[in-house]
PDB file of C-alpha atoms in Angstrom:
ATOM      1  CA  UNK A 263      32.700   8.696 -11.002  1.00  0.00           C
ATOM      2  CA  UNK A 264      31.582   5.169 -11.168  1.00  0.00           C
ATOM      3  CA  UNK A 265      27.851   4.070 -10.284  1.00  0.00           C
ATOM      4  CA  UNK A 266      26.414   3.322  -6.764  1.00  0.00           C
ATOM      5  CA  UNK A 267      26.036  -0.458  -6.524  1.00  0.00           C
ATOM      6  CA  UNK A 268      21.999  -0.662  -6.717  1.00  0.00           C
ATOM      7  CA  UNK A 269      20.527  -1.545  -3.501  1.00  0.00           C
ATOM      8  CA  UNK A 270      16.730  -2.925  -4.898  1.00  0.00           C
ATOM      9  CA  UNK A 271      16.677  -6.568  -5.203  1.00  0.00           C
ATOM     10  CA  UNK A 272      14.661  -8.160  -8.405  1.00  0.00           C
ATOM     11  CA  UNK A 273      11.542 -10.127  -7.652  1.00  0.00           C
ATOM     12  CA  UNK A 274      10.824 -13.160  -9.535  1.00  0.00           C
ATOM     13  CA  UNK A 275       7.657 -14.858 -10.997  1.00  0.00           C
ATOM     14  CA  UNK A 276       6.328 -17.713  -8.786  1.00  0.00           C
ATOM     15  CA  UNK A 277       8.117 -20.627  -9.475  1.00  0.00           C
ATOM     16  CA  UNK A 278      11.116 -18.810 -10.972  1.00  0.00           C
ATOM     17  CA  UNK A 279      14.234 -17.748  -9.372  1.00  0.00           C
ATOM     18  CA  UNK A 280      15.799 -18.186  -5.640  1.00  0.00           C
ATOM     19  CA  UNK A 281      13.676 -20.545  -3.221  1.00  0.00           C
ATOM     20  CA  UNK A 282      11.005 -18.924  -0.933  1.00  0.00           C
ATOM     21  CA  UNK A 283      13.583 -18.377   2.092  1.00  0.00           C
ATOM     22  CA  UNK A 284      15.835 -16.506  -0.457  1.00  0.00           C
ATOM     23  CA  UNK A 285      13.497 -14.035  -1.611  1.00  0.00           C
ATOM     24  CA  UNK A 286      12.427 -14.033   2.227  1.00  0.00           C
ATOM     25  CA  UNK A 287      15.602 -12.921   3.016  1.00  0.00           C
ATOM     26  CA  UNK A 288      15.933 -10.490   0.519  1.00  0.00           C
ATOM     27  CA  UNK A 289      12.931  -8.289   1.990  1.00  0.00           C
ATOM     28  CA  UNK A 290      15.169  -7.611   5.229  1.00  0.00           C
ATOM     29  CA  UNK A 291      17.083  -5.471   3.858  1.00  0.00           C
ATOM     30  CA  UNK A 292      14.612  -3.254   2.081  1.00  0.00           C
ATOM     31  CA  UNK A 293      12.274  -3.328   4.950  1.00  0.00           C
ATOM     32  CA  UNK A 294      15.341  -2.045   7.400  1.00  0.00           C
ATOM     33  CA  UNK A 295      15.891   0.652   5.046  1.00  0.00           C
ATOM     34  CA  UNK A 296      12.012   1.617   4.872  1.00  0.00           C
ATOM     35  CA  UNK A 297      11.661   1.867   8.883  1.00  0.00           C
ATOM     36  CA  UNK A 298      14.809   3.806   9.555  1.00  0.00           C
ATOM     37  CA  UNK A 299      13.301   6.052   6.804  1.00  0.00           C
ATOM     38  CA  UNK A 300       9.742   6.607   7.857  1.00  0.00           C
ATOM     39  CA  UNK A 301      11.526   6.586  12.005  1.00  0.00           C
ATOM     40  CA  UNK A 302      12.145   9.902  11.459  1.00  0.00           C
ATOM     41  CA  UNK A 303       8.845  12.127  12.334  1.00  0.00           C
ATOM     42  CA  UNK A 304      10.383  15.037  10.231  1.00  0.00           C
ATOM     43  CA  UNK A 305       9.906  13.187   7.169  1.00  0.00           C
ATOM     44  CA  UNK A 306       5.990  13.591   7.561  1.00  0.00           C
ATOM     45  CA  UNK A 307       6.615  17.166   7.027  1.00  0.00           C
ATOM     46  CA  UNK A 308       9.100  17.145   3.305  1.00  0.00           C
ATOM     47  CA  UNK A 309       8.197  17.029   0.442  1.00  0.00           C
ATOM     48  CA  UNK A 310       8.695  13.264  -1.202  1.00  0.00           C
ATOM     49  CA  UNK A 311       9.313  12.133  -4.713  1.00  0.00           C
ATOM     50  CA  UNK A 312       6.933   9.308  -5.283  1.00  0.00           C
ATOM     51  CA  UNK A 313       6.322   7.473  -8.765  1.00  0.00           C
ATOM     52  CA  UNK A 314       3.071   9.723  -8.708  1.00  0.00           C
ATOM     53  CA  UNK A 315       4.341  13.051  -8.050  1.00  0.00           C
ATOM     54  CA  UNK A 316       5.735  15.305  -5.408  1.00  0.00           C
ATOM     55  CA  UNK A 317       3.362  14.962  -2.340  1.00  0.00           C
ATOM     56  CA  UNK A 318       4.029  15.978   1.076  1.00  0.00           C
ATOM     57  CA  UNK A 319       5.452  13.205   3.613  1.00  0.00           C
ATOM     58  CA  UNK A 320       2.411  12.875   5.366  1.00  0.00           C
ATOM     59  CA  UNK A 321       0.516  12.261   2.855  1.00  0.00           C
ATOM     60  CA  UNK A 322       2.826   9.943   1.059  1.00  0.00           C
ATOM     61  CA  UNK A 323       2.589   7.822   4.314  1.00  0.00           C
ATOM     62  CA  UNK A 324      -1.258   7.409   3.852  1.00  0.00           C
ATOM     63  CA  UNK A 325      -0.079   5.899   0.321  1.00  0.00           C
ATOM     64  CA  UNK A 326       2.282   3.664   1.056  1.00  0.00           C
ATOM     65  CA  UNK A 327       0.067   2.470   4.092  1.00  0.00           C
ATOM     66  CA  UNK A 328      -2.881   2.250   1.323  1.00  0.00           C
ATOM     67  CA  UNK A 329      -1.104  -0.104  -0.970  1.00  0.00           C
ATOM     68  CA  UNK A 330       0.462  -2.260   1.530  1.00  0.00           C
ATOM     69  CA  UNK A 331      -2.530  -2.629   3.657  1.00  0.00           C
ATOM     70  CA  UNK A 332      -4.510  -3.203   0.139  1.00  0.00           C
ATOM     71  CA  UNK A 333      -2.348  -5.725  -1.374  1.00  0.00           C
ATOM     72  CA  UNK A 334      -1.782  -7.265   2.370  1.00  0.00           C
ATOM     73  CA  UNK A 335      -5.230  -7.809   1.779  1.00  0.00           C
ATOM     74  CA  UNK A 336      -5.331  -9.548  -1.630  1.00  0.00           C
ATOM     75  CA  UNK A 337      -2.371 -11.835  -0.410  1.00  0.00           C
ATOM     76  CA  UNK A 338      -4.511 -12.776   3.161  1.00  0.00           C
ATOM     77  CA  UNK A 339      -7.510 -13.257   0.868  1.00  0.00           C
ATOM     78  CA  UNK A 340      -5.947 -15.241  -1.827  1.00  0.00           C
ATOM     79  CA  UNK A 341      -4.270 -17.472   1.370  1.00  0.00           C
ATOM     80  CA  UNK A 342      -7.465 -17.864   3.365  1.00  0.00           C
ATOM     81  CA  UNK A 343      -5.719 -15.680   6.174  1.00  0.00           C
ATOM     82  CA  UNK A 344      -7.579 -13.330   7.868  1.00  0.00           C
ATOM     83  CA  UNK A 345      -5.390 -10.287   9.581  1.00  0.00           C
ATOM     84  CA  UNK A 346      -6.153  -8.513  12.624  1.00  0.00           C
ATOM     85  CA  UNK A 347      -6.871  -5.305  10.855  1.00  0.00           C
ATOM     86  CA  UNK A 348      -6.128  -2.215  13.108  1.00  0.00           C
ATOM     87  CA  UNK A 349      -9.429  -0.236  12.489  1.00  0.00           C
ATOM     88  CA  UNK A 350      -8.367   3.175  13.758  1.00  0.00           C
ATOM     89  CA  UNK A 351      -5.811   3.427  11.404  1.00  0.00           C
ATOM     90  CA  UNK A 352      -7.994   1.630   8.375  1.00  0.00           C
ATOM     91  CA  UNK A 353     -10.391   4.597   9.093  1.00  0.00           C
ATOM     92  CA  UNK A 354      -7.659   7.448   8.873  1.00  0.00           C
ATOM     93  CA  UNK A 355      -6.078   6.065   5.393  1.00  0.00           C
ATOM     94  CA  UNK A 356      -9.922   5.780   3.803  1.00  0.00           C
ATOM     95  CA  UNK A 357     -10.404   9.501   4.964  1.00  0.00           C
ATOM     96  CA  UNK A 358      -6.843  10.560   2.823  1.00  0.00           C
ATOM     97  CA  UNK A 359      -7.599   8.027   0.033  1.00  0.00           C
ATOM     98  CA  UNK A 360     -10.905   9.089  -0.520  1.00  0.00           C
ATOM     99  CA  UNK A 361      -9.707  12.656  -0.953  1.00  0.00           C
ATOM    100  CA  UNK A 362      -6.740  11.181  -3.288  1.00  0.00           C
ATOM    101  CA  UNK A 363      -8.503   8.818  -5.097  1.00  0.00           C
ATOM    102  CA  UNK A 364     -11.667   9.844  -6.890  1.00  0.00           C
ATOM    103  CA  UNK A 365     -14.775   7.385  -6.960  1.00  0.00           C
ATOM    104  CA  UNK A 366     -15.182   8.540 -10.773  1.00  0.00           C
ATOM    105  CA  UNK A 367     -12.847   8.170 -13.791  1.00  0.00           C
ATOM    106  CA  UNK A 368     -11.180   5.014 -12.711  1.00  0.00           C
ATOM    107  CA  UNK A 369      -9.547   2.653 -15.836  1.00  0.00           C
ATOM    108  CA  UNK A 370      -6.856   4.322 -17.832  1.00  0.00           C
ATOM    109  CA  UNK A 371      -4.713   6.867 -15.654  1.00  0.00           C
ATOM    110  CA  UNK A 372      -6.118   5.852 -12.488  1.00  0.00           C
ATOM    111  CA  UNK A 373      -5.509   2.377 -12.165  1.00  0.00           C
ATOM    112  CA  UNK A 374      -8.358   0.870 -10.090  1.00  0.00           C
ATOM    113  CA  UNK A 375     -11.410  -0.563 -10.770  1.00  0.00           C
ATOM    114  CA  UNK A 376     -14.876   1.108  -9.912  1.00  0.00           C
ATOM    115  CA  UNK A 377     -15.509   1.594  -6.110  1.00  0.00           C
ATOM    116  CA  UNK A 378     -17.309  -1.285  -5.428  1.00  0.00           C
ATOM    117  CA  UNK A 379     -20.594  -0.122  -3.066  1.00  0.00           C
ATOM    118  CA  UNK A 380     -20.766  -1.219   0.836  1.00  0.00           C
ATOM    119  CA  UNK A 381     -23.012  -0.446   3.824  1.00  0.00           C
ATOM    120  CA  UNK A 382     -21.624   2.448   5.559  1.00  0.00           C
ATOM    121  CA  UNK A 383     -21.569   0.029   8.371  1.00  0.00           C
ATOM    122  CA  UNK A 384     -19.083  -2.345   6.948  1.00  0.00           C
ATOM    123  CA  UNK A 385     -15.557  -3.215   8.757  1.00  0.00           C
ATOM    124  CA  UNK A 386     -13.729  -0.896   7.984  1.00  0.00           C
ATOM    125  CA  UNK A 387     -11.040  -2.880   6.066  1.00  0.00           C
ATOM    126  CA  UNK A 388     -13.486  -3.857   3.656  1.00  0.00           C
ATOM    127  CA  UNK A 389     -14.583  -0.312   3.045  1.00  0.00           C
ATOM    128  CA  UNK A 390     -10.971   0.939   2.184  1.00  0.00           C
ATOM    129  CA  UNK A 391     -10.591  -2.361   0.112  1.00  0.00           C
ATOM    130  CA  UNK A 392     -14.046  -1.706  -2.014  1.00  0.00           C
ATOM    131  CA  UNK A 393     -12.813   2.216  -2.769  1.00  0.00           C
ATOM    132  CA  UNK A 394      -9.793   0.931  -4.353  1.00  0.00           C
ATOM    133  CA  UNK A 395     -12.478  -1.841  -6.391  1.00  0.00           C
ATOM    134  CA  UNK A 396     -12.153  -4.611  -4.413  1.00  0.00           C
ATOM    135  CA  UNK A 397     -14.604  -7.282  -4.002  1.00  0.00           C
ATOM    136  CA  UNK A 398     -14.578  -8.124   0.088  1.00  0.00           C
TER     137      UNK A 398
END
């Protein structure tokens, strides 16, 4: 039986590769694929494969929702944007994350710097951005 065509699309180094409304285009498909995936509200419930380990779905959204909304950040920083951050759901993912992530032992396996410390008080995007060792 002959391989499945593979479906992920290889990202280039700035100013390598395709143009920017190539690699623009590629993220459609992917991102279709992702939303029919997580459409389905019994996949918060199974138990999902992810490059860390076997975690339940729900919990593997909280993840995924981490790093995008974390590395959303570093792109809106790095661009002078600032996002209209959805606090409700910055507060639920810094509840799992903290759970997930411990404040010690960072470096090595756990690959984020030290938890940089905020006023309880701050936004709440720069709170979940200082656990994973983010400056905000």
């Amino acid at each position: 039986m002959a391989a499945a065509p593979s479906t992920h699309t290889s990202v280039q180094p700035s100013g390598s590769g395709p143009p920017t409304r190539t690699r623009a285009a590629a993220w459609v498909p992917g991102a279709r694929e992702v939303a029919e995936v997580w459409a389905d509200p019994g996949i918060l419930g199974r138990q999902l494969r992810l490059p860390m380990g076997v975690l339940p779905g729900a919990a593997a959204a909280a993840v995924y929702t981490h790093e995008l909304t974390v590395h959303t950040w570093d792109l809106a920083r790095a661009t002078g944007q600032d996002p209209d951050w959805d606090p409700a759901l910055i507060e639920r993912v810094i509840g799992v994350v903290r759970r997930a992530l411990p404040a010690e032992t960072r470096g090595g396996r756990i690959p984020f710097a030290e938890v940089v410390a905020l006023d309880p008080g701050a936004p709440a995007i720069d709170r979940l951005v200082a656990w994973a060792g983010r400056r905000p």
